mmCIF file with all atom_site columns, C-alpha atoms in Angstrom:
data_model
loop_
_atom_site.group_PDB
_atom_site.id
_atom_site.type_symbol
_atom_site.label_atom_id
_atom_site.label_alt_id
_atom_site.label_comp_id
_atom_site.label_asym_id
_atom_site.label_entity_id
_atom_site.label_seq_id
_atom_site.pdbx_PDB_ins_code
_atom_site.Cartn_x
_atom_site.Cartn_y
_atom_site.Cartn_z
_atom_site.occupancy
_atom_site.B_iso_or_equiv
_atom_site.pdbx_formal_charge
_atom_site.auth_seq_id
_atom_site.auth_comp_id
_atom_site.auth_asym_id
_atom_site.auth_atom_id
_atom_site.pdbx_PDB_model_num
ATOM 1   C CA . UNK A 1 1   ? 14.341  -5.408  -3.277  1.00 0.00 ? 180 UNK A CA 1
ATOM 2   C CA . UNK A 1 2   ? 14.921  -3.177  -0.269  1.00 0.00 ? 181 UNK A CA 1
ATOM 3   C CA . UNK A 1 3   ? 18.641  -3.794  0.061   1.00 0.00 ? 182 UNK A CA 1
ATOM 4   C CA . UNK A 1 4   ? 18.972  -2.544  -4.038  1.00 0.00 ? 183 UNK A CA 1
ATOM 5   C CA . UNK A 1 5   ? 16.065  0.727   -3.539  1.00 0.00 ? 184 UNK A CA 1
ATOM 6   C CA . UNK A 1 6   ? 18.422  1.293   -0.434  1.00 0.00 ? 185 UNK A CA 1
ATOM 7   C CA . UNK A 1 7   ? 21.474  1.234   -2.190  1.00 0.00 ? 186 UNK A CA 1
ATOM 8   C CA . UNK A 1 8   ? 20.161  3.023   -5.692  1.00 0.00 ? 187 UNK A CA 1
ATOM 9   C CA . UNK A 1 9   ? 18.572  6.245   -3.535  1.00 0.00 ? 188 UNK A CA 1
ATOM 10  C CA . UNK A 1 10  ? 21.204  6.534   -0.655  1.00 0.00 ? 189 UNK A CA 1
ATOM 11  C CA . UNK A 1 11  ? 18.732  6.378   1.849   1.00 0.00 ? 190 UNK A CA 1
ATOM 12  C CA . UNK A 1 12  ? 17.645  3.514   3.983   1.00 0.00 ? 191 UNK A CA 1
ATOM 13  C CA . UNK A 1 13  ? 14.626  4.711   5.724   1.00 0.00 ? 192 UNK A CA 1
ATOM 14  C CA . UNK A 1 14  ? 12.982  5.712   2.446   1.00 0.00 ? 193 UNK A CA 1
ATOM 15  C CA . UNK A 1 15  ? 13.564  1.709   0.922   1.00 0.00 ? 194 UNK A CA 1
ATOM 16  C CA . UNK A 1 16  ? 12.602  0.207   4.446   1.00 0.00 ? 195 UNK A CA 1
ATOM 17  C CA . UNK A 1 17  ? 9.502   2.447   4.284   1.00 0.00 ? 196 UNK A CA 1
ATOM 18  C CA . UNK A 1 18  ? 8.578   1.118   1.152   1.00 0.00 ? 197 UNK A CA 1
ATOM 19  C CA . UNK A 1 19  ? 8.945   -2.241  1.673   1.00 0.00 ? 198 UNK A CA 1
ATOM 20  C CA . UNK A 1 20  ? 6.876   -1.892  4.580   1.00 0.00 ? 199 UNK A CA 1
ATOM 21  C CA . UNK A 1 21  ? 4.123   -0.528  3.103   1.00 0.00 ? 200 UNK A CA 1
ATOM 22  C CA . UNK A 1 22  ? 4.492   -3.137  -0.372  1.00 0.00 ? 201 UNK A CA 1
ATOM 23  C CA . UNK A 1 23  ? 3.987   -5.551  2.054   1.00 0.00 ? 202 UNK A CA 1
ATOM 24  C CA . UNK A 1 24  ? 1.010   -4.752  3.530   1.00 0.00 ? 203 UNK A CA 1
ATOM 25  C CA . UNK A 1 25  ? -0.414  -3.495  0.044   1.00 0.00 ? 204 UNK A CA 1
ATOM 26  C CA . UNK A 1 26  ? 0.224   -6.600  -1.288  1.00 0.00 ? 205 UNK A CA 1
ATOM 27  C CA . UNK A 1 27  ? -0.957  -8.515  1.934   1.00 0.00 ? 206 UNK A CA 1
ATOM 28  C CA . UNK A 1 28  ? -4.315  -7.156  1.422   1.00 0.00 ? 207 UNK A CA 1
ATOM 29  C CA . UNK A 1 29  ? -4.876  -6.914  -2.145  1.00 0.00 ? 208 UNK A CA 1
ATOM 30  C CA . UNK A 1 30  ? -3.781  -10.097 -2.824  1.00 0.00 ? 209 UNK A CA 1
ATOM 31  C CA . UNK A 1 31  ? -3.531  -11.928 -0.350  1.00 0.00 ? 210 UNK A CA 1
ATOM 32  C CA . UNK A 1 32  ? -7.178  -10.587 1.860   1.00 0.00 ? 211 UNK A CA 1
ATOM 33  C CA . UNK A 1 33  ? -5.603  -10.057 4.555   1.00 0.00 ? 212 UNK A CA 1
ATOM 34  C CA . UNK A 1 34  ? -7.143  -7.059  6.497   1.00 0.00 ? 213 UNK A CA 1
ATOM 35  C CA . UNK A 1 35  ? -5.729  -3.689  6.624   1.00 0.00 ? 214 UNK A CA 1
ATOM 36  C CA . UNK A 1 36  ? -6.202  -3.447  10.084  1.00 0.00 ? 215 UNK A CA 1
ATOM 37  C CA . UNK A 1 37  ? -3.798  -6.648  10.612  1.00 0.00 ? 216 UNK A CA 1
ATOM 38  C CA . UNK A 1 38  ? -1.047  -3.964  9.663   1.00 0.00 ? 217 UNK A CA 1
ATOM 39  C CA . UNK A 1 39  ? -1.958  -0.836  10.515  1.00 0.00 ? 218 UNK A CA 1
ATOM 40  C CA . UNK A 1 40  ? -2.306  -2.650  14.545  1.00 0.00 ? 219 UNK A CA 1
ATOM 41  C CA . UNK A 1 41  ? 1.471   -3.774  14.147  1.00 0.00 ? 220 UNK A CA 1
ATOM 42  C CA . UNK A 1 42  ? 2.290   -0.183  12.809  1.00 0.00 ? 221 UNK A CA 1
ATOM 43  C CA . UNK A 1 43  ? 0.617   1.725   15.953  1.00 0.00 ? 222 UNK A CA 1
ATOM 44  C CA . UNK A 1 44  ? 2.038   -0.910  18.403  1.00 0.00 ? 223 UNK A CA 1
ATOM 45  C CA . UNK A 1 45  ? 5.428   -0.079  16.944  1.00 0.00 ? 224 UNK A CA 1
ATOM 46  C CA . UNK A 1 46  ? 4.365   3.874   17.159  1.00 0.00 ? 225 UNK A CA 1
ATOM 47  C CA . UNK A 1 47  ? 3.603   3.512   20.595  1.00 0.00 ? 226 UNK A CA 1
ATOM 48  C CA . UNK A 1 48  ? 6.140   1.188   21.728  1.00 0.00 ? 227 UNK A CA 1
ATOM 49  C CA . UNK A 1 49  ? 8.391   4.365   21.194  1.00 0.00 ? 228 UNK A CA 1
ATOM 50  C CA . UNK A 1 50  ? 6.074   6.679   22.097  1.00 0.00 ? 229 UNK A CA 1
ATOM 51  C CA . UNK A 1 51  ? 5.576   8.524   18.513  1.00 0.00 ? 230 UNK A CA 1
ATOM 52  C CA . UNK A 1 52  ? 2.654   9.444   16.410  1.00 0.00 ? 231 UNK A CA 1
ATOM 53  C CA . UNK A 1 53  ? 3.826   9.901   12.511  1.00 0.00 ? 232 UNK A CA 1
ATOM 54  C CA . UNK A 1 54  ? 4.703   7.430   10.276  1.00 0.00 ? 233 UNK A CA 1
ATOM 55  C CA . UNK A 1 55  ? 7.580   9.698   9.470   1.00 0.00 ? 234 UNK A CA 1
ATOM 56  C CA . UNK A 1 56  ? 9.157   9.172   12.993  1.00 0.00 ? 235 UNK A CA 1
ATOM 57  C CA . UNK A 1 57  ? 9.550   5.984   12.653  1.00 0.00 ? 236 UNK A CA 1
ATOM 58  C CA . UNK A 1 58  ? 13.418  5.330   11.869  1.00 0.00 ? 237 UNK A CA 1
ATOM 59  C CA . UNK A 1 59  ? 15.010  2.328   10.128  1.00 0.00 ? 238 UNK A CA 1
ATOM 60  C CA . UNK A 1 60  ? 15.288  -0.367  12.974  1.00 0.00 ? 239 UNK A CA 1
ATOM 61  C CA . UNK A 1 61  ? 11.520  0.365   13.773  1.00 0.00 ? 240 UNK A CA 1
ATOM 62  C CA . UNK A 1 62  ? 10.721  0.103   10.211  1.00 0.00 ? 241 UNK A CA 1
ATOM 63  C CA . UNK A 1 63  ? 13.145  -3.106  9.992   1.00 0.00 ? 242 UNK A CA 1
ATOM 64  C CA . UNK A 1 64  ? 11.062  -4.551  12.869  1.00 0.00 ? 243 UNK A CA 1
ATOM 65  C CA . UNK A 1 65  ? 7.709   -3.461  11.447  1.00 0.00 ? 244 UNK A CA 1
ATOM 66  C CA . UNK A 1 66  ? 8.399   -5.756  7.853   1.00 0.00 ? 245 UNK A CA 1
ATOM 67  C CA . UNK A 1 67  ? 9.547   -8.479  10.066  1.00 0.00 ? 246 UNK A CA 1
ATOM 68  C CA . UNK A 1 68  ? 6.397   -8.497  11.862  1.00 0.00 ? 247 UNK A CA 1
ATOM 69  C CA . UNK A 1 69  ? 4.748   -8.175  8.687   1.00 0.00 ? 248 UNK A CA 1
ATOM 70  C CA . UNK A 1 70  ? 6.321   -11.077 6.845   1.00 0.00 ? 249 UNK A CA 1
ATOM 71  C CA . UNK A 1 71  ? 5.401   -13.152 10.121  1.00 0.00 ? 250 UNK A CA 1
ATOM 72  C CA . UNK A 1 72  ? 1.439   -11.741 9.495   1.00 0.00 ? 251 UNK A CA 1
ATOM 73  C CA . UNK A 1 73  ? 1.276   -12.764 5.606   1.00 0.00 ? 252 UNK A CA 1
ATOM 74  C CA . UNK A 1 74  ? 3.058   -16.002 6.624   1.00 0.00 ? 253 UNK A CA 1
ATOM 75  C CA . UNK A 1 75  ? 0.744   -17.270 9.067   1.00 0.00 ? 254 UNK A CA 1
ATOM 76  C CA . UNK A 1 76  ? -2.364  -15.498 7.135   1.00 0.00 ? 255 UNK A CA 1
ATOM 77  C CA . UNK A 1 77  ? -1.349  -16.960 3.875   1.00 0.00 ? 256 UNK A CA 1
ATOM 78  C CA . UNK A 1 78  ? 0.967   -20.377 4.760   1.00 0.00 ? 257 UNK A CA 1
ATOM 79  C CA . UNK A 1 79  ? 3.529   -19.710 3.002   1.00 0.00 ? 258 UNK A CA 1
ATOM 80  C CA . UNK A 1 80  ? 6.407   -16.777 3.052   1.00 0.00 ? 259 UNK A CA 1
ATOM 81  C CA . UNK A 1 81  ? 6.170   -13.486 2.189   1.00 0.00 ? 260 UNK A CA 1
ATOM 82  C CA . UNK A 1 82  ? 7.051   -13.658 -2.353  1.00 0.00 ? 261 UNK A CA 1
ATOM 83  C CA . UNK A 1 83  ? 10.145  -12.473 -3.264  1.00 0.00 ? 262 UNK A CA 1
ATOM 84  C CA . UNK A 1 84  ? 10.619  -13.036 -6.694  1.00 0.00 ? 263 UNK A CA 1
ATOM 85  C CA . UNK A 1 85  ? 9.166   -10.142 -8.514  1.00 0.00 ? 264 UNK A CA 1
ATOM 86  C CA . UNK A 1 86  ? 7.433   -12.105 -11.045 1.00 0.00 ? 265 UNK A CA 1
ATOM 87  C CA . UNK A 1 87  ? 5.837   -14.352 -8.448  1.00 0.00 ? 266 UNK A CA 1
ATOM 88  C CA . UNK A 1 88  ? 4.762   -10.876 -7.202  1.00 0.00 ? 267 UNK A CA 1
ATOM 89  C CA . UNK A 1 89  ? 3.826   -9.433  -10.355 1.00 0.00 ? 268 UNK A CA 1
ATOM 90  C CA . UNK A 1 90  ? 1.480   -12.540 -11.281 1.00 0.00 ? 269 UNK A CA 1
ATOM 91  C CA . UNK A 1 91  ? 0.363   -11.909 -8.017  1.00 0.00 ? 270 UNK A CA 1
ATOM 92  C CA . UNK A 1 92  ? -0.885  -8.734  -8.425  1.00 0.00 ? 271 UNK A CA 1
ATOM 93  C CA . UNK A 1 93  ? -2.137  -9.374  -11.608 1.00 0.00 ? 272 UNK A CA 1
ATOM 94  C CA . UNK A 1 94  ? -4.522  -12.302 -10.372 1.00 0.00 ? 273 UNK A CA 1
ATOM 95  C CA . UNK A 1 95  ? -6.494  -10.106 -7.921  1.00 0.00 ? 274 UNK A CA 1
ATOM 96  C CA . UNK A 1 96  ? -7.247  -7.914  -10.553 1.00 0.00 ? 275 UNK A CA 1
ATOM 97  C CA . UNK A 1 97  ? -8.849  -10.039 -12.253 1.00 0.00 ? 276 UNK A CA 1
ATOM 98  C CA . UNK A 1 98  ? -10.529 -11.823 -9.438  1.00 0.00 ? 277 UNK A CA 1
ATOM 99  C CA . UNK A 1 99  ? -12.143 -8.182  -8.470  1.00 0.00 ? 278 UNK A CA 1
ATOM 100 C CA . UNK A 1 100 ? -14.008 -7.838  -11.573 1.00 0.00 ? 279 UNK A CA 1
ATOM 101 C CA . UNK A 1 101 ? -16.316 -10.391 -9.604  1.00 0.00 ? 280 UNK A CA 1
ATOM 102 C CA . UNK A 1 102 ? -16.304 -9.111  -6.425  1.00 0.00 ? 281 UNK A CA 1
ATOM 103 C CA . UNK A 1 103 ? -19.503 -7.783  -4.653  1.00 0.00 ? 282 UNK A CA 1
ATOM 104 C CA . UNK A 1 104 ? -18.056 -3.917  -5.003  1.00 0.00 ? 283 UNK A CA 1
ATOM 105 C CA . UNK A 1 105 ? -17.387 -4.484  -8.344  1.00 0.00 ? 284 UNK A CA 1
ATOM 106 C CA . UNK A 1 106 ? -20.810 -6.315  -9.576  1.00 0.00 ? 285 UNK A CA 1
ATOM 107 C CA . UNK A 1 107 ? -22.867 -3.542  -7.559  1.00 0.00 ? 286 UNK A CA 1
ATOM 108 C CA . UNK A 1 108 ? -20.789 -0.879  -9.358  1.00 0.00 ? 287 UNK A CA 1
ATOM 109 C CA . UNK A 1 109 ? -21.498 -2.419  -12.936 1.00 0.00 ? 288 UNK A CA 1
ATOM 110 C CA . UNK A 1 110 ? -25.766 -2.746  -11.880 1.00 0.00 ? 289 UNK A CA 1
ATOM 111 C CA . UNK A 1 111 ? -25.766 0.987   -10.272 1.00 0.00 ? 290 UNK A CA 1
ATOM 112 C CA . UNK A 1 112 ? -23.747 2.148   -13.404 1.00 0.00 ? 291 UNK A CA 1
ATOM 113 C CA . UNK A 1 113 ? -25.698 -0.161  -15.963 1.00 0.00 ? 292 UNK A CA 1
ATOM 114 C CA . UNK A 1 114 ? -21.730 -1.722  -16.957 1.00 0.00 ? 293 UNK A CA 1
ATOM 115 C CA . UNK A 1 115 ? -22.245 -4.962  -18.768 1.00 0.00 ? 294 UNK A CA 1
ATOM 116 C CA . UNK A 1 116 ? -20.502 -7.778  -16.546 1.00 0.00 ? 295 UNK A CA 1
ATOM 117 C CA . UNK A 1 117 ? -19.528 -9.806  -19.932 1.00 0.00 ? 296 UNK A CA 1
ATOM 118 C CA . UNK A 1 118 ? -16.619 -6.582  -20.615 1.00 0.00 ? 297 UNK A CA 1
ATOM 119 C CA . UNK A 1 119 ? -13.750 -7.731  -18.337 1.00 0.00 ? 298 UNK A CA 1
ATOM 120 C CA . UNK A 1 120 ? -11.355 -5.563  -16.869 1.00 0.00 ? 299 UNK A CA 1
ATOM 121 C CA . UNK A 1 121 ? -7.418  -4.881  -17.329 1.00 0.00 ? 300 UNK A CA 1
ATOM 122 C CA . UNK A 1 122 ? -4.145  -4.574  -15.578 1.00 0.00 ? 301 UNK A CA 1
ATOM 123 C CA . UNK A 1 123 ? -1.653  -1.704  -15.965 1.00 0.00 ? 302 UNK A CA 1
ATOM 124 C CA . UNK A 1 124 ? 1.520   -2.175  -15.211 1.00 0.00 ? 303 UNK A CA 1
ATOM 125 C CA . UNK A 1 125 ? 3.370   1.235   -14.622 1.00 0.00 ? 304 UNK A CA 1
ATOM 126 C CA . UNK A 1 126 ? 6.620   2.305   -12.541 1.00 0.00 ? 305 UNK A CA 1
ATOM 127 C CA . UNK A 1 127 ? 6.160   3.881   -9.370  1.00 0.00 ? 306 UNK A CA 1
ATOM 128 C CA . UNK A 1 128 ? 7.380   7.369   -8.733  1.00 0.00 ? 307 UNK A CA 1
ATOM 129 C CA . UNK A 1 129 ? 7.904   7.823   -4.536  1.00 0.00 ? 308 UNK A CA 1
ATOM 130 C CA . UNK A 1 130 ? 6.757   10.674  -2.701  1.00 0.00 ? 309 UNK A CA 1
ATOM 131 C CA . UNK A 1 131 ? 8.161   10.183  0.520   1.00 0.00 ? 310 UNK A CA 1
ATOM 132 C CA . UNK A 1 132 ? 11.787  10.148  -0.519  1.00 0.00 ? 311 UNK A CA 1
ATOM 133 C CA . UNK A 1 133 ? 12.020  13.335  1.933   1.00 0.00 ? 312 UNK A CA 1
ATOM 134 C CA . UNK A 1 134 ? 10.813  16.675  2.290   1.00 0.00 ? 313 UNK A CA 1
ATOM 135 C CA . UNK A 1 135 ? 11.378  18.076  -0.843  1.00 0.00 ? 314 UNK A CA 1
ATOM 136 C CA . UNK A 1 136 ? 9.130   15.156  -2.686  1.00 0.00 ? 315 UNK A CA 1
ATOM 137 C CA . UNK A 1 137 ? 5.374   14.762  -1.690  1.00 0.00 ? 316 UNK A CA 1
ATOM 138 C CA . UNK A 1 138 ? 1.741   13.632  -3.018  1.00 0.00 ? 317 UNK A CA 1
ATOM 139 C CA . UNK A 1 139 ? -1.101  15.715  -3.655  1.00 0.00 ? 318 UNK A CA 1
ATOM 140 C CA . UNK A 1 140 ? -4.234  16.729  -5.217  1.00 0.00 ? 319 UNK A CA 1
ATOM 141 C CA . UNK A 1 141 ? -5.553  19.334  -7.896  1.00 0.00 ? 320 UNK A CA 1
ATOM 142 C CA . UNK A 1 142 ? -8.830  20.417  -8.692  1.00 0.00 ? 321 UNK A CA 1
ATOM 143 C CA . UNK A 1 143 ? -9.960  23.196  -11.399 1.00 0.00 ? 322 UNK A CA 1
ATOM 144 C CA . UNK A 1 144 ? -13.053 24.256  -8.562  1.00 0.00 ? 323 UNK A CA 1
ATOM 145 C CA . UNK A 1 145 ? -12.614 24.272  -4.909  1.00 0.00 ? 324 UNK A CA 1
ATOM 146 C CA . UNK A 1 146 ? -14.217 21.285  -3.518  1.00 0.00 ? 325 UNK A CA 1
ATOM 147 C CA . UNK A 1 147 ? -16.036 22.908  -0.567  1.00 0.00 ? 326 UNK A CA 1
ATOM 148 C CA . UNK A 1 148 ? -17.208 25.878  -2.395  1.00 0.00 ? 327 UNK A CA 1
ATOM 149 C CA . UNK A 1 149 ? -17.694 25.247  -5.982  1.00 0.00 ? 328 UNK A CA 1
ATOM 150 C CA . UNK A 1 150 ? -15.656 28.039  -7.250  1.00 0.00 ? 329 UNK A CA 1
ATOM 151 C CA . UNK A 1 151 ? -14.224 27.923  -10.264 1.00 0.00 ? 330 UNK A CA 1
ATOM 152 C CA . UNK A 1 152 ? -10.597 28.436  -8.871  1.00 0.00 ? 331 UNK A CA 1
ATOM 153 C CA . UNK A 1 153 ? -7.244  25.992  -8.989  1.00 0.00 ? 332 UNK A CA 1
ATOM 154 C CA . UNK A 1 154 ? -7.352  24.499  -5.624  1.00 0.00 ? 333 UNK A CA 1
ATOM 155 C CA . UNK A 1 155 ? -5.025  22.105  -4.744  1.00 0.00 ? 334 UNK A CA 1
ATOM 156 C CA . UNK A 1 156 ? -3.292  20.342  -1.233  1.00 0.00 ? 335 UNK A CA 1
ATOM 157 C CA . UNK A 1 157 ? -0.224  18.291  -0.729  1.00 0.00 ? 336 UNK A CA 1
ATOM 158 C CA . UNK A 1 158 ? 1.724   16.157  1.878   1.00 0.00 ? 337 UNK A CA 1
ATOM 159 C CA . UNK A 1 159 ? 5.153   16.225  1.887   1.00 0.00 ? 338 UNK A CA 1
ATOM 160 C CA . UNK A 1 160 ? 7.312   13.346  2.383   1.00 0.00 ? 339 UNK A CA 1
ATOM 161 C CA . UNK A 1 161 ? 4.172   11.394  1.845   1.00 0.00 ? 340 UNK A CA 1
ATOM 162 C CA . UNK A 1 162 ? 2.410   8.658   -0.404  1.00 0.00 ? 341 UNK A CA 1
ATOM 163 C CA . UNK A 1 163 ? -1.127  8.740   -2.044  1.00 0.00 ? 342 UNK A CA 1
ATOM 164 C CA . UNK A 1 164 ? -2.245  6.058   0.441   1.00 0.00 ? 343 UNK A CA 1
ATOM 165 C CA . UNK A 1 165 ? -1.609  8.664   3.476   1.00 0.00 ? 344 UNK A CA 1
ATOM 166 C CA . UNK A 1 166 ? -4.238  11.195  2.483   1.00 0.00 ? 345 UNK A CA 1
ATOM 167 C CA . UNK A 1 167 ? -6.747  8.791   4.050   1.00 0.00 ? 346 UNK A CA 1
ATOM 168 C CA . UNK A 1 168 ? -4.600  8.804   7.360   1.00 0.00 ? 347 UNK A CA 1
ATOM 169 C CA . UNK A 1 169 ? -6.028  12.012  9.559   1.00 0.00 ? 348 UNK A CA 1
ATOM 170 C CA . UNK A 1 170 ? -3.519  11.990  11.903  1.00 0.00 ? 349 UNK A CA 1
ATOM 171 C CA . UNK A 1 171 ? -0.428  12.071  9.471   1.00 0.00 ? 350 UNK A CA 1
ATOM 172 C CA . UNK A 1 172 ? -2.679  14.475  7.021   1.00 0.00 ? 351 UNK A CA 1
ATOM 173 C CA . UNK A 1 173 ? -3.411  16.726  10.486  1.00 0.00 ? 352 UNK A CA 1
ATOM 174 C CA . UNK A 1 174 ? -0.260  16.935  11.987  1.00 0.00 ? 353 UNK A CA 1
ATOM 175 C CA . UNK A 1 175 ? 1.626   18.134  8.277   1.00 0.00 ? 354 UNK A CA 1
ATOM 176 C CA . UNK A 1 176 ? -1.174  20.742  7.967   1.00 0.00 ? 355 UNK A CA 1
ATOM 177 C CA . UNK A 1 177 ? 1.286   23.110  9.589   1.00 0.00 ? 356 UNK A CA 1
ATOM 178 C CA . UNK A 1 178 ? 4.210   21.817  7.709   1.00 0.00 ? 357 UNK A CA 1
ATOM 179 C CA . UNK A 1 179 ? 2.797   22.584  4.266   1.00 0.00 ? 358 UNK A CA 1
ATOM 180 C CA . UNK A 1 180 ? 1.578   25.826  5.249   1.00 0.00 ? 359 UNK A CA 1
ATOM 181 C CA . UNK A 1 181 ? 5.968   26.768  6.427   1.00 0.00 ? 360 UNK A CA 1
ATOM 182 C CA . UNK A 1 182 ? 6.695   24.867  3.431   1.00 0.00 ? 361 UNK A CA 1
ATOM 183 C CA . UNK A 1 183 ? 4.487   26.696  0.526   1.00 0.00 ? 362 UNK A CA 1
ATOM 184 C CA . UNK A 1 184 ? 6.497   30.219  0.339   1.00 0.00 ? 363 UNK A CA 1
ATOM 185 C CA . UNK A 1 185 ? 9.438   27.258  -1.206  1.00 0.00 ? 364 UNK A CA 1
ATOM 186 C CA . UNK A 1 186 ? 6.945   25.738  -3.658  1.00 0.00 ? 365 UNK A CA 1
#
């Protein structure tokens, strides 16, 4: 997968990135392992060369950083790290369905009064990537500002970024300034 995404966008980093982060995605969703597991070998790897973004990271570190991650799911899970999409596919598909009984889910359904004979349902979509570089991003739009209530557009966006790194403060802190040189090109 990475050495095709690599090859098909012309830029390394970006596929290495992505595997990296597949990896732990799918580490956790499907395979329970914690999110923590991953984000520890990602800081070590920040710190080891003395870096705080994500975005610093170049492609040996990020090369490293799915190694160690492949070693993680292998002794988490017992066996290696899929690589046959449809392995990874069916996968994915089976913790969906195995969420619709999870504790989250079942206390969801009784605070929402959601029958728990309805099921749920997997969508399979393609992926668009937002941290290709600096002129692709992720972001959010409201129709009201969310601290005030107005009724105005209000909207904020990462660049070079994924959904999943809204809920990272540091990355989201540091690009703050970024965004704010970047929006007269928007």
């Amino acid at each position: 997968m990475v050495e095709g995404l690599s090859r098909l966008t012309a830029n390394p980093r970006f596929a290495w990135d992505a595997y990296r982060r597949f990896i732990a995605m799918y580490g956790n969703v499907v395979g329970g392992i914690e999110k923590g597991e991953f984000e520890h070998i990602l800081e070590t790897q920040k710190h080891k060369r003395g870096i705080k973004l994500d975005t610093d990271l170049n492609v040996k570190d990020l090369q490293e950083i799915v190694a160690k991650f492949k070693e993680l799911y292998q002794h988490n899970i017992g066996e290696p790290f899929p690589q046959d999409p449809w392995k990874q596919l069916e996968g994915a598909r089976n913790a969906v369905f195995k969420s619709w009984n999870n504790p989250r889910a079942i206390y969801y359904r009784k605070q929402n009064k959601i029958s728990d004979d309805l099921g749920t349902a997997v969508n399979v979509q393609s992926m668009v990537f937002g941290n290709m570089g600096d002129d692709s991003g992720t972001g959010v739009g409201f129709t009201r500002n969310p601290s005030t209530g107005v009724k105005e557009f209000y909207g904020e966006y990462l660049t070079n970024a994924k959904a999943k790194m809204w809920s990272r403060a540091s990355d989201a802190q540091a690009d703050r300034e970024a965004r704010r040189r970047h929006a007269g090109g928007l």
